[in-house]
Coordinates of C-alpha atoms in Angstrom, one line a residue:
M1 CA -2.0 10.2 11.7
A2 CA 0.5 13.1 11.5
W3 CA 3.3 11.0 12.9
R4 CA 2.5 7.8 11.0
W5 CA 1.7 9.4 7.6
G6 CA 4.1 12.3 7.9
T7 CA 7.1 10.1 8.6
Q8 CA 6.0 7.9 5.7
V9 CA 6.2 10.9 3.4
F10 CA 9.8 11.6 4.5
A11 CA 10.7 7.9 4.4
Q12 CA 9.4 7.7 0.8
L13 CA 11.4 10.8 -0.2
I14 CA 14.5 8.9 0.9
T15 CA 13.4 5.7 -0.8
W16 CA 12.6 7.6 -4.0
A17 CA 16.0 9.2 -4.2
S18 CA 17.6 5.8 -3.9
T19 CA 15.2 4.1 -6.2
F20 CA 15.6 6.6 -9.0
A21 CA 19.3 6.4 -8.7
V22 CA 19.3 2.6 -8.7
I23 CA 16.9 2.5 -11.7
R24 CA 19.5 4.3 -13.7
I25 CA 22.2 1.8 -12.7
L26 CA 20.3 -1.5 -13.1
T27 CA 18.5 -2.9 -16.2
P28 CA 14.9 -3.8 -16.9
A29 CA 16.0 -7.5 -16.8
D30 CA 17.2 -7.1 -13.2
Y31 CA 13.8 -5.8 -12.1
G32 CA 12.1 -8.6 -14.0
L33 CA 14.1 -11.2 -12.1
F34 CA 13.3 -9.4 -8.8
A35 CA 9.6 -9.3 -9.7
M36 CA 9.6 -13.1 -10.2
T37 CA 10.9 -13.7 -6.7
Q38 CA 8.6 -11.1 -5.2
A39 CA 5.6 -13.0 -6.6
V40 CA 6.7 -16.1 -4.7
L41 CA 7.6 -14.2 -1.5
T42 CA 4.3 -12.3 -1.5
A43 CA 2.3 -15.5 -2.3
L44 CA 3.7 -17.1 0.9
A45 CA 3.5 -14.0 3.1
F46 CA -0.2 -14.4 3.7
L47 CA 0.6 -17.2 6.1
N48 CA 3.1 -15.1 8.1
G49 CA 0.6 -14.8 11.0
Y50 CA 0.5 -11.0 10.8
S51 CA -3.3 -11.2 11.1
F52 CA -3.0 -12.9 14.5
A53 CA -1.2 -9.9 15.8
T54 CA -3.9 -7.6 14.3
S55 CA -6.5 -9.4 16.4
L56 CA -4.9 -7.8 19.5
I57 CA -5.9 -4.4 18.2
Q58 CA -9.6 -5.2 18.0
A59 CA -9.8 -7.3 21.2
K60 CA -11.4 -5.5 24.2
E61 CA -8.9 -7.0 26.7
I62 CA -5.5 -8.7 26.5
D63 CA -3.0 -10.1 28.9
D64 CA 0.6 -11.5 28.9
R65 CA -0.6 -15.0 28.0
R66 CA -2.6 -13.8 25.1
V67 CA 0.3 -11.7 23.8
G68 CA 2.6 -14.7 24.3
Q69 CA 0.3 -17.0 22.4
V70 CA 0.3 -14.6 19.4
F71 CA 4.1 -14.4 19.7
G72 CA 4.3 -18.1 19.5
M73 CA 2.1 -18.3 16.5
L74 CA 4.2 -15.8 14.7
I75 CA 7.4 -17.6 15.4
V76 CA 6.0 -20.9 14.2
A77 CA 4.7 -19.3 11.0
G78 CA 7.9 -17.4 10.3
V79 CA 10.2 -20.4 10.7
G80 CA 7.8 -22.6 8.7
L81 CA 7.6 -20.2 5.8
A82 CA 11.4 -19.7 5.6
I83 CA 11.7 -23.5 5.3
V84 CA 8.9 -23.8 2.7
Q85 CA 10.3 -21.0 0.5
S86 CA 13.8 -22.5 0.6
L87 CA 12.4 -25.9 -0.5
F88 CA 10.1 -24.3 -3.2
A89 CA 12.9 -22.2 -4.7
P90 CA 14.0 -24.8 -7.4
V91 CA 10.4 -25.2 -8.5
A92 CA 9.9 -21.5 -9.0
A93 CA 13.2 -21.2 -10.9
A94 CA 12.1 -24.0 -13.2
Y95 CA 8.6 -22.3 -13.7
Y96 CA 10.1 -19.0 -14.8
G97 CA 13.1 -20.6 -16.6
Q98 CA 15.5 -18.5 -14.7
P99 CA 18.1 -20.4 -12.6
M100 CA 19.1 -17.4 -10.6
V101 CA 15.6 -17.2 -9.0
E102 CA 16.5 -20.2 -6.9
D103 CA 19.4 -18.6 -5.1
M104 CA 17.5 -15.3 -4.7
L105 CA 14.5 -17.0 -3.1
R106 CA 16.7 -18.9 -0.6
V107 CA 18.4 -15.7 0.5
Q108 CA 15.1 -13.8 0.8
A109 CA 13.6 -16.5 3.0
V110 CA 15.3 -14.9 6.1
I111 CA 12.8 -12.1 5.9
F112 CA 10.2 -14.4 7.4
L113 CA 12.4 -14.9 10.5
A114 CA 12.1 -11.2 11.3
T115 CA 8.3 -11.1 11.0
P116 CA 7.4 -12.0 14.6
F117 CA 9.6 -9.1 15.8
I118 CA 7.8 -6.7 13.5
A119 CA 4.2 -7.8 13.6
L120 CA 3.8 -8.1 17.4
P121 CA 5.3 -4.8 18.5
S122 CA 3.5 -3.0 15.6
A123 CA 0.2 -4.4 16.9
L124 CA 0.9 -3.5 20.5
L125 CA 1.9 0.1 19.6
A126 CA -1.2 0.4 17.3
R127 CA -3.5 -0.8 20.1
R128 CA -2.2 2.0 22.2
I129 CA -2.5 4.4 19.2
E130 CA 1.2 5.2 19.6
F131 CA 2.5 5.9 16.1
R132 CA 5.4 8.3 16.8
N133 CA 8.0 5.6 17.5
Q134 CA 6.7 3.6 14.5
G135 CA 7.2 6.6 12.3
L136 CA 10.7 7.1 13.5
V137 CA 11.6 3.5 13.0
N138 CA 10.2 3.8 9.4
L139 CA 12.6 6.7 8.8
L140 CA 15.5 4.6 10.0
C141 CA 14.5 1.6 7.8
A142 CA 14.2 3.9 4.8
V143 CA 17.8 5.2 5.4
V144 CA 19.1 1.6 5.8
G145 CA 17.3 0.2 2.8
A146 CA 18.1 3.1 0.5
S147 CA 21.8 3.0 1.5
T148 CA 22.0 -0.7 1.0
A149 CA 20.5 -0.7 -2.4
L150 CA 22.5 2.2 -3.7
I151 CA 25.9 1.0 -2.3
L152 CA 25.4 -2.5 -3.8
A153 CA 24.2 -1.1 -7.1
L154 CA 27.1 1.2 -7.4
G155 CA 29.4 -1.8 -6.5
G156 CA 28.1 -3.8 -9.4
S157 CA 26.0 -6.3 -7.5
G158 CA 23.2 -6.1 -10.1
V159 CA 19.9 -7.6 -9.0
W160 CA 21.3 -8.5 -5.6
A161 CA 21.0 -4.8 -4.6
L162 CA 17.3 -5.3 -4.8
V163 CA 17.4 -8.5 -2.8
F164 CA 19.5 -7.4 0.1
A165 CA 17.9 -3.9 0.6
P166 CA 14.5 -5.4 1.9
I167 CA 16.4 -7.8 4.1
A168 CA 18.4 -4.9 5.7
M169 CA 15.1 -3.0 6.2
A170 CA 13.4 -6.0 7.8
A171 CA 16.3 -6.4 10.3
A172 CA 16.3 -2.7 11.2
R173 CA 12.5 -2.6 11.6
A174 CA 12.5 -5.7 13.8
I175 CA 15.1 -4.2 16.1
G176 CA 13.6 -0.7 16.2
L177 CA 10.0 -1.8 16.8
T178 CA 10.9 -4.4 19.5
I179 CA 12.8 -1.7 21.4
S180 CA 10.0 0.9 20.9
A181 CA 7.3 -1.5 22.2
K182 CA 9.4 -2.7 25.0
L183 CA 8.5 -6.3 24.1
L184 CA 9.5 -8.4 27.0
V185 CA 6.9 -11.1 26.8
K186 CA 8.0 -14.7 26.3
P187 CA 6.4 -16.8 23.4
V188 CA 3.7 -19.3 24.5
F189 CA 3.3 -22.3 22.3
D190 CA 0.3 -23.7 24.2
F191 CA -2.5 -22.3 22.0
R192 CA -5.4 -23.6 24.1
G193 CA -8.1 -20.9 24.7
A194 CA -6.9 -18.8 21.7
W195 CA -9.9 -19.6 19.4
D196 CA -10.9 -16.0 19.1
I197 CA -7.4 -15.1 17.9
V198 CA -7.5 -17.9 15.4
S199 CA -11.0 -17.1 14.1
F200 CA -10.5 -13.3 13.7
G201 CA -7.0 -13.8 12.4
G202 CA -8.1 -16.6 10.2
A203 CA -10.6 -14.3 8.4
L204 CA -7.9 -11.7 7.8
T205 CA -5.5 -14.4 6.7
L206 CA -8.0 -15.5 4.1
C207 CA -8.3 -11.9 3.0
Q208 CA -4.5 -11.6 2.7
F209 CA -4.5 -14.8 0.6
L210 CA -7.2 -13.4 -1.7
W211 CA -5.3 -10.1 -1.9
I212 CA -2.2 -11.9 -2.9
V213 CA -4.1 -13.7 -5.7
Q214 CA -5.3 -10.3 -6.8
S215 CA -2.1 -8.4 -6.6
Q216 CA 0.4 -11.0 -7.8
S217 CA -1.7 -12.7 -10.5
D218 CA -0.4 -10.3 -13.2
V219 CA 3.2 -11.4 -12.6
L220 CA 2.4 -15.1 -12.2
I221 CA 0.4 -15.0 -15.5
A222 CA 2.8 -12.7 -17.4
G223 CA 6.0 -14.2 -16.1
P224 CA 6.2 -17.2 -18.5
A225 CA 4.7 -15.2 -21.4
F226 CA 6.9 -12.1 -21.2
S227 CA 10.6 -11.7 -21.5
P228 CA 12.5 -10.5 -18.4
G229 CA 12.8 -7.1 -20.0
D230 CA 9.1 -6.7 -20.8
L231 CA 8.2 -8.0 -17.3
G232 CA 10.6 -5.5 -15.8
I233 CA 9.1 -2.6 -17.8
Y234 CA 5.6 -3.5 -16.6
T235 CA 6.5 -4.3 -13.0
T236 CA 8.7 -1.2 -12.6
S237 CA 5.9 1.0 -14.1
L238 CA 3.4 -0.6 -11.7
F239 CA 5.8 -0.1 -8.7
L240 CA 6.2 3.6 -9.5
V241 CA 2.5 4.1 -10.0
L242 CA 1.7 2.2 -6.8
I243 CA 4.0 4.2 -4.7
I244 CA 1.1 6.4 -3.6
T245 CA -1.4 3.7 -2.8
G246 CA 1.2 1.1 -1.7
K247 CA 3.2 3.4 0.5
F248 CA 0.9 6.2 1.7
I249 CA -2.5 4.5 2.0
P250 CA -1.4 1.6 4.3
P251 CA -0.2 4.0 7.0
I252 CA -3.7 5.6 6.9
N253 CA -5.3 2.2 7.4
E254 CA -2.9 1.4 10.2
V255 CA -4.2 4.4 12.1
L256 CA -7.8 4.1 10.9
F257 CA -8.4 0.6 12.1
P258 CA -7.5 1.1 15.8
A259 CA -9.1 4.5 15.8
L260 CA -12.4 3.3 14.4
S261 CA -12.3 0.2 16.7
E262 CA -12.2 2.6 19.7
L263 CA -15.2 4.5 18.3
A264 CA -17.1 1.3 17.7
K265 CA -16.4 0.1 21.2
T266 CA -18.0 3.2 22.6
G267 CA -21.0 3.1 20.3
R268 CA -20.1 6.3 18.3
P269 CA -21.1 6.5 14.6
L270 CA -18.3 5.8 12.1
A271 CA -20.0 7.3 9.1
P272 CA -18.7 10.9 9.4
F273 CA -15.1 9.8 9.9
F274 CA -15.3 7.3 7.1
I275 CA -16.6 9.9 4.6
R276 CA -13.9 12.4 5.7
T277 CA -11.2 9.7 5.2
L278 CA -12.4 8.8 1.7
R279 CA -12.6 12.5 0.8
T280 CA -9.1 13.2 2.1
V281 CA -7.7 10.2 0.2
A282 CA -9.3 11.4 -3.0
L283 CA -8.2 14.9 -2.3
V284 CA -4.6 13.8 -2.3
T285 CA -4.4 10.8 -4.7
A286 CA -6.7 11.9 -7.5
P287 CA -4.7 15.0 -8.6
L288 CA -1.4 13.2 -8.2
Y289 CA -2.5 10.3 -10.5
I290 CA -4.2 12.6 -13.1
G291 CA -1.1 14.8 -13.1
L292 CA 1.2 11.7 -13.6
A293 CA -0.9 10.6 -16.5
L294 CA -0.5 14.0 -18.2
T295 CA 3.3 14.2 -17.5
A296 CA 4.2 10.5 -17.9
E297 CA 6.8 11.2 -20.7
A298 CA 8.6 14.0 -18.9
T299 CA 8.4 12.0 -15.6
V300 CA 10.0 8.8 -17.0
L301 CA 12.7 10.6 -18.9
T302 CA 13.6 12.7 -15.8
I303 CA 13.8 9.9 -13.2
A304 CA 14.8 6.9 -15.3
G305 CA 16.3 8.0 -18.6
D306 CA 15.9 7.0 -22.2
K307 CA 16.4 3.2 -21.6
W308 CA 13.2 3.1 -19.7
A309 CA 11.1 5.0 -22.3
D310 CA 8.9 2.0 -22.9
M311 CA 7.4 2.7 -19.5
I312 CA 5.7 5.9 -20.7
P313 CA 2.5 4.5 -22.1
I314 CA 2.3 1.9 -19.3
I315 CA 2.5 4.5 -16.6
A316 CA 0.1 6.8 -18.4
G317 CA -2.4 4.1 -18.6
L318 CA -2.1 2.6 -15.1
T319 CA -2.6 6.0 -13.4
L320 CA -6.1 6.3 -14.8
A321 CA -7.2 3.3 -12.7
M322 CA -5.4 4.2 -9.5
P323 CA -7.8 6.7 -8.0
F324 CA -10.5 4.0 -7.9
F325 CA -8.0 1.6 -6.4
A326 CA -7.0 4.0 -3.7
L327 CA -10.5 4.6 -2.5
Q328 CA -11.2 0.8 -2.4
I329 CA -8.2 0.1 -0.2
V330 CA -9.4 2.3 2.7
C331 CA -12.8 0.7 3.1
S332 CA -11.8 -2.5 4.9
P333 CA -10.8 -0.9 8.3
A334 CA -14.3 0.4 8.8
T335 CA -16.0 -3.0 8.5
N336 CA -13.2 -4.8 10.4
A337 CA -13.6 -2.2 13.2
I338 CA -17.3 -3.1 13.7
G339 CA -16.4 -6.8 13.8
K340 CA -17.7 -7.7 10.3
P341 CA -14.6 -9.1 8.6
R342 CA -16.9 -11.2 6.4
I343 CA -17.4 -8.0 4.3
Y344 CA -13.7 -7.8 3.8
V345 CA -13.6 -11.4 2.8
A346 CA -16.4 -10.8 0.3
T347 CA -14.7 -7.9 -1.4
S348 CA -11.3 -9.7 -1.3
T349 CA -13.0 -12.6 -3.0
A350 CA -14.3 -10.4 -5.7
G351 CA -10.9 -8.9 -6.3
A352 CA -9.3 -12.4 -6.5
I353 CA -11.7 -13.3 -9.2
L354 CA -11.8 -10.1 -11.2
F355 CA -8.1 -9.4 -11.5
P356 CA -6.8 -12.8 -12.6
A357 CA -9.6 -13.2 -15.1
A358 CA -8.9 -9.8 -16.6
F359 CA -5.1 -10.5 -16.7
L360 CA -5.7 -13.8 -18.4
I361 CA -7.6 -12.0 -21.2
G362 CA -5.1 -9.1 -21.5
V363 CA -1.8 -11.0 -21.3
S364 CA -1.9 -11.9 -25.0
S365 CA -1.7 -8.2 -25.9
G366 CA 1.5 -7.6 -23.9
P367 CA 2.0 -5.1 -21.1
M368 CA -0.7 -2.8 -22.5
G369 CA -3.1 -5.7 -22.3
L370 CA -2.5 -5.8 -18.5
V371 CA -3.0 -2.0 -18.3
H372 CA -6.4 -2.4 -20.0
A373 CA -7.3 -5.1 -17.5
W374 CA -6.7 -2.5 -14.7
W375 CA -9.1 -0.1 -16.4
F376 CA -11.9 -2.5 -15.9
T377 CA -11.1 -4.2 -12.6
A378 CA -10.3 -1.2 -10.4
P379 CA -13.6 0.7 -10.9
A380 CA -15.6 -2.6 -10.7
L381 CA -14.0 -3.7 -7.4
L382 CA -14.6 -0.2 -5.9
A383 CA -18.3 -0.4 -6.9
I384 CA -18.6 -3.8 -5.3
T385 CA -16.8 -2.7 -2.1
L386 CA -19.0 0.4 -1.6
A387 CA -22.2 -1.6 -2.2
L388 CA -21.2 -3.9 0.7
T389 CA -19.5 -1.4 3.0
L390 CA -21.8 1.7 3.0
P391 CA -24.9 0.0 4.3
A392 CA -22.9 -1.7 7.1
I393 CA -21.6 1.6 8.5
E394 CA -24.8 3.6 7.6
V395 CA -23.5 5.8 4.9
R396 CA -25.6 6.9 2.0
I397 CA -24.0 6.8 -1.4
G398 CA -25.4 10.3 -2.2
D399 CA -23.6 11.8 0.8
L400 CA -20.3 10.2 -0.3
L401 CA -20.6 11.3 -3.9
K402 CA -21.5 14.9 -2.7
Q403 CA -18.1 15.0 -0.9
L404 CA -16.1 13.6 -3.8
F405 CA -17.7 15.8 -6.4
P406 CA -15.5 18.9 -5.7
V407 CA -12.4 16.7 -6.1
A408 CA -13.5 15.4 -9.5
V409 CA -14.3 18.9 -10.8
A410 CA -11.0 20.3 -9.6
C411 CA -9.1 17.5 -11.2
A412 CA -11.0 18.1 -14.5
L413 CA -10.1 21.8 -14.5
M414 CA -6.5 20.9 -13.7
A415 CA -6.3 18.4 -16.5
A416 CA -7.7 20.9 -19.0
V417 CA -5.2 23.7 -18.0
V418 CA -2.2 21.3 -18.0
T419 CA -3.1 19.9 -21.4
A420 CA -3.5 23.5 -22.8
V421 CA -0.1 24.5 -21.4
K422 CA 1.6 21.4 -22.6
S423 CA 0.3 22.0 -26.1
V424 CA 2.0 25.4 -26.4
L425 CA 5.3 24.6 -24.6
P426 CA 8.4 24.8 -26.8
E427 CA 10.6 21.7 -26.9
M428 CA 12.8 21.6 -23.8
A429 CA 14.6 19.2 -21.5
A430 CA 12.3 16.8 -19.7
P431 CA 13.1 18.0 -16.1
F432 CA 12.1 21.6 -17.0
E433 CA 8.9 20.5 -18.8
L434 CA 8.0 18.4 -15.7
A435 CA 8.6 21.3 -13.4
I436 CA 6.4 23.6 -15.4
L437 CA 3.6 21.2 -15.8
A438 CA 3.7 20.0 -12.2
A439 CA 3.6 23.6 -10.9
T440 CA 0.8 24.5 -13.3
G441 CA -1.3 21.5 -12.2
G442 CA -0.7 22.1 -8.5
V443 CA -1.6 25.8 -8.7
T444 CA -4.7 25.1 -10.8
Y445 CA -6.0 22.3 -8.5
G446 CA -5.4 24.3 -5.4
A447 CA -7.0 27.5 -6.8
A448 CA -10.1 25.6 -8.0
L449 CA -10.7 24.2 -4.6
W450 CA -10.0 27.4 -2.8
M451 CA -12.3 29.5 -5.0
L452 CA -15.2 27.0 -5.3
W453 CA -15.0 24.9 -2.1
P454 CA -12.8 26.6 0.4
H455 CA -14.4 24.7 3.3
I456 CA -12.7 21.5 2.1
L457 CA -9.3 23.0 2.5
T458 CA -10.0 24.7 5.8
E459 CA -11.6 21.5 7.3
T460 CA -8.7 19.4 6.2
W461 CA -6.2 21.8 7.7
A462 CA -8.2 22.0 10.9
M463 CA -8.2 18.2 11.1
L464 CA -4.4 18.1 10.8
R465 CA -3.9 20.8 13.5
S466 CA -6.5 19.5 16.0
R467 CA -5.9 16.6 18.4
K468 CA -9.7 16.2 18.7
A469 CA -12.5 16.2 16.2
N470 CA -16.2 16.7 16.6
P471 CA -17.9 14.1 14.4
A472 CA -20.8 16.4 13.8
D473 CA -18.5 18.9 12.1
V474 CA -16.2 16.7 10.0
V475 CA -18.5 16.7 6.9
T476 CA -19.8 20.1 5.7
P477 CA -22.5 20.0 3.0
A478 CA -21.2 21.2 -0.3

């Protein structure tokens, strides 16, 4: 966890530095065009075969033939998707009414060709619970992507800076992971005897499809209704807000799934580790999101400038839904680890119904209508997910709420103090106001936990320092 998540933090610092610089160079319309292509790219990505590679993590035994079969499936999927996206590009351009989308999609199709050389080595390394090299490769990819985006933006390439940066990152990741995993197996295109791969991977593929419906429905629904500028304001706001859940939570899941799978294979209980994970996620994400809601104006003006000022109410509103969203994301590894992907399918189905329905209602009110949709859907989906997940891994809702209560109280105290300080601050430059409010919030939050629930901080620190954990000790009653 230290390697995978720690290197992700450093990688994101590199990416943030580049992103904030590129935002100041490009326009909202550039980001709107890019969001249109990402909706298509992501919509097809659920068929990239990544879930077939994931099946290798959960399987009790694997051999060269099994690995070769997965490699073959990934190659077939990658080549097929690249062709499909190239053929579909004119249709997407016509749907959005933006001719440039066609050329962008055809160039972006090459990303699918790199997927087999990313998914398979990632799965093999995860099965061995080896995340050091993966973390180092992520750092390399961050440098490559950030450099590509910034150089092209400074050179006047416009939206193409956003197009080529992910392609460069995919190439670097494919090369780095293939070398790290020492992937020498040949692809096998004879898929006889691979039903277990297809069945487990198929369930996860269905979940990926449902996730895409949930996560891309806002852009697909708002794309024809909004101008490129308004769509760019909303999607860029969402991108900035989702940096925490979209960049920091997935690495936790990447470690959590193989780790819980090993526990499940040996018959050890998952409940203590699951509760600790949710508490840790809340401990980190909740104060960051509440703090961002309170400092949205100073944050936007500091990192993006006045031309992005329309993002301020969007970001302030979206952050209120994100703590619920973050907790929901980390539930699926537990049920997948015990061989019950149907629970993941059920929660994914709920998300694929709730989010599009709410966005269809909210789109008529503009970007803020989509924000209001998030306020309803994120808490509702978390409630559904916990109702299905907790009984499966034998966790009582009361035990979970007891562990989350200190985080909620500390965040409330932090919000009260930051609001009070903000009300008495004289007018000053946005960066200075942001620094003062961020420092005030961080100190207040840390002090509240240290004075009222010091065991939470000491347990979290002990978990980070220790290579082994006693499941009987990971959750201390409040």
